[in-house]
Amino acid sequence: MQNYKLTIEYDGTNYLGFQVQAKGKTIQGEIEHALERLFREKIRIISSGRTDRGVHARGHVINFKVSTDLKNRNIRAALNTYLPRDIVIKKIEKVASDFHAQYSVKDKTYEYVIVLASIRSPLLQRYAYCCNYDFNVKAMRKALKHVVGKHDFRAFASKIPSDKNTERTIKKATLNFNGARLAIRLTADGFLYNMVRNIMGTLCLVGQGKLTSDDFRNILRSKDRTKAAPPAPPEGLTLLSVHY
Amino acid sequence: MQNYKLTIEYDGTNYLGFQVQAKGKTIQGEIEHALERLFREKIRIISSGRTDRGVHARGHVINFKVSTDLKNRNIRAALNTYLPRDIVIKKIEKVASDFHAQYSVKDKTYEYVIVLASIRSPLLQRYAYCCNYDFNVKAMRKALKHVVGKHDFRAFASKIPSDKNTERTIKKATLNFNGARLAIRLTADGFLYNMVRNIMGTLCLVGQGKLTSDDFRNILRSKDRTKAAPPAPPEGLTLLSVHY
């Protein structure tokens, strides 16, 4: 059995999320379906993680094992023929048998994009959260600094059992602003369920002046989910890359 | 009767084009349907022009006349509630009764975007033509210069009756390249049917080295549609603005 690592891009708009569900279209479901068509056996993929309904990915990583004589480029071409237009295998690599797309992760980088628009934008809203606020970007930058480092992110985690370890390390947090578009990137050793979107939702309240950056830090320290804002919408979020 | 000028943005992916057809979804159809819901009468809009199936617009302009006491912002808000998510009225203005969205046009600007990608990209392909060529951008720039000025563009016009005037003036043509993305903008007093996409299709052949920039100029001069390339795909094209 050869272990394969795949790098995948997808537009998550029309999917229930990455992980297979009892009903409805998922990214995992589409990929496993394509693998089954190609190899004529059921293959379970291992994913670097799950993205929520409507979240996109530029470099999601998965792995799976199979015995085959096919060349990498032919596996990729065949899978891309079977996959729908909004999912693509960008890269396929042979990896050592102990490579595990989830356990071997060193860090992941997500980007959240906010577009400042006085009205919804059909051409931007698919890959950005469009909103009509006069954001205080300086305050947002200040608040964002508080997430960097090792913290218990329980306040920003949705549906987390109380006995689960919710410590994560955010290695890098950047905010890019060009006058109309905010792009926030977070790199961490791992992310809790809804963590980026919950941080973004709360950060938007700082941007609107409803919270100060000190309030933001206190919410993080409180470890209390009810203190933080609801998650920001999924369309603004893209998993950029996973590093091993 | 008050004359209203509307500026519209839309994602053309799911439409047969701007103009109403016997069957199927069109931008005009959706707008006239929203107007009828609001004003409870059939209103025919006048459009600055027609965009093809799958072509987008950031600043398409239309006008229509109606008698109403409603304020501009309330008309806009109501129409945007009735319109589908991929069409939006960005701006509404009262204009003089002789303003005509088609006849009053001074010039229009289109943008065509090409993304150089070794594989299709779910996150880029909706608003760009993704292709895997190592374009000679210098040759493309040289060819593009030939379209500027007043010319008979018959070689780049699809389905044009032989007695129709096919002279147009391209006032400006620019090509922006950042290493992975080509954005070509054309400003003209008017465009013939499929003109931008036919120019782009032929320009791509120059980029691929299949034609020289002299060949390109000779095709323009030939006034012979069969000499030029087929139209480039619609998803790369966006009507940016219309000036009056």
PDB file of C-alpha atoms in Angstrom, chain A residues 9-12 56-58 76 79-81 83-90 118-127 235 238, chain B residues 9-12 56-58 76 79-81 83-90 118-127 235 238:
ATOM      1  CA  GLU A   9      -8.549  23.625  -3.481  1.00  0.00           C
ATOM      2  CA  TYR A  10     -12.300  24.107  -3.234  1.00  0.00           C
ATOM      3  CA  ASP A  11     -15.069  26.646  -3.293  1.00  0.00           C
ATOM      4  CA  GLY A  12     -17.102  25.638  -0.237  1.00  0.00           C
ATOM      5  CA  HIS A  56     -13.205  27.601   1.247  1.00  0.00           C
ATOM      6  CA  ALA A  57      -9.723  26.111   0.914  1.00  0.00           C
ATOM      7  CA  ARG A  58      -6.746  26.916  -1.250  1.00  0.00           C
ATOM      8  CA  ARG A  76      -4.557  13.450 -10.386  1.00  0.00           C
ATOM      9  CA  LEU A  79      -9.662  12.364 -10.014  1.00  0.00           C
ATOM     10  CA  ASN A  80     -10.030  15.887 -11.409  1.00  0.00           C
ATOM     11  CA  THR A  81     -12.183  14.526 -14.213  1.00  0.00           C
ATOM     12  CA  LEU A  83     -14.573  15.762  -9.250  1.00  0.00           C
ATOM     13  CA  PRO A  84     -17.104  18.581  -9.658  1.00  0.00           C
ATOM     14  CA  ARG A  85     -15.923  21.963 -10.973  1.00  0.00           C
ATOM     15  CA  ASP A  86     -15.654  23.509  -7.524  1.00  0.00           C
ATOM     16  CA  ILE A  87     -13.140  20.968  -6.137  1.00  0.00           C
ATOM     17  CA  VAL A  88      -9.702  20.262  -7.581  1.00  0.00           C
ATOM     18  CA  ILE A  89      -6.680  18.163  -6.632  1.00  0.00           C
ATOM     19  CA  LYS A  90      -3.790  20.591  -7.096  1.00  0.00           C
ATOM     20  CA  SER A 118     -22.303  50.055   1.738  1.00  0.00           C
ATOM     21  CA  ILE A 119     -24.324  47.431  -0.116  1.00  0.00           C
ATOM     22  CA  ARG A 120     -24.001  43.714  -0.841  1.00  0.00           C
ATOM     23  CA  SER A 121     -21.679  42.922  -3.737  1.00  0.00           C
ATOM     24  CA  PRO A 122     -22.514  39.992  -6.065  1.00  0.00           C
ATOM     25  CA  LEU A 123     -18.902  39.963  -7.301  1.00  0.00           C
ATOM     26  CA  LEU A 124     -17.238  39.999  -3.877  1.00  0.00           C
ATOM     27  CA  GLN A 125     -19.625  38.307  -1.452  1.00  0.00           C
ATOM     28  CA  ARG A 126     -18.770  34.762  -2.483  1.00  0.00           C
ATOM     29  CA  TYR A 127     -15.270  34.930  -0.976  1.00  0.00           C
ATOM     30  CA  GLU A 235     -17.867  32.887   3.194  1.00  0.00           C
ATOM     31  CA  THR A 238     -10.335  30.247   3.475  1.00  0.00           C
TER      32      THR A 238
ATOM     33  CA  GLU B   9     -23.598  44.947 -10.376  1.00  0.00           C
ATOM     34  CA  TYR B  10     -24.111  41.276 -11.159  1.00  0.00           C
ATOM     35  CA  ASP B  11     -22.459  37.899 -11.269  1.00  0.00           C
ATOM     36  CA  GLY B  12     -23.492  36.624 -14.713  1.00  0.00           C
ATOM     37  CA  HIS B  56     -20.322  39.946 -15.290  1.00  0.00           C
ATOM     38  CA  ALA B  57     -20.843  43.645 -14.563  1.00  0.00           C
ATOM     39  CA  ARG B  58     -19.619  45.968 -11.865  1.00  0.00           C
ATOM     40  CA  ARG B  76     -33.293  50.853  -4.176  1.00  0.00           C
ATOM     41  CA  LEU B  79     -35.646  46.366  -5.496  1.00  0.00           C
ATOM     42  CA  ASN B  80     -32.620  44.836  -3.777  1.00  0.00           C
ATOM     43  CA  THR B  81     -34.950  42.845  -1.544  1.00  0.00           C
ATOM     44  CA  LEU B  83     -33.631  40.815  -6.640  1.00  0.00           C
ATOM     45  CA  PRO B  84     -31.689  37.538  -6.322  1.00  0.00           C
ATOM     46  CA  ARG B  85     -28.396  37.507  -4.435  1.00  0.00           C
ATOM     47  CA  ASP B  86     -26.281  37.733  -7.598  1.00  0.00           C
ATOM     48  CA  ILE B  87     -27.785  41.034  -8.827  1.00  0.00           C
ATOM     49  CA  VAL B  88     -27.757  44.324  -6.938  1.00  0.00           C
ATOM     50  CA  ILE B  89     -28.777  47.934  -7.622  1.00  0.00           C
ATOM     51  CA  LYS B  90     -25.770  49.903  -6.400  1.00  0.00           C
ATOM     52  CA  SER B 118      -1.385  24.823 -14.515  1.00  0.00           C
ATOM     53  CA  ILE B 119      -4.711  23.443 -13.339  1.00  0.00           C
ATOM     54  CA  ARG B 120      -8.278  24.748 -13.050  1.00  0.00           C
ATOM     55  CA  SER B 121      -8.858  26.833  -9.931  1.00  0.00           C
ATOM     56  CA  PRO B 122     -12.232  26.612  -8.148  1.00  0.00           C
ATOM     57  CA  LEU B 123     -11.494  29.892  -6.347  1.00  0.00           C
ATOM     58  CA  LEU B 124     -10.463  31.875  -9.443  1.00  0.00           C
ATOM     59  CA  GLN B 125     -12.314  30.403 -12.400  1.00  0.00           C
ATOM     60  CA  ARG B 126     -15.626  32.118 -11.683  1.00  0.00           C
ATOM     61  CA  TYR B 127     -14.272  35.572 -12.572  1.00  0.00           C
ATOM     62  CA  GLU B 235     -16.247  34.218 -17.333  1.00  0.00           C
ATOM     63  CA  THR B 238     -16.664  42.168 -16.671  1.00  0.00           C
TER      64      THR B 238
END
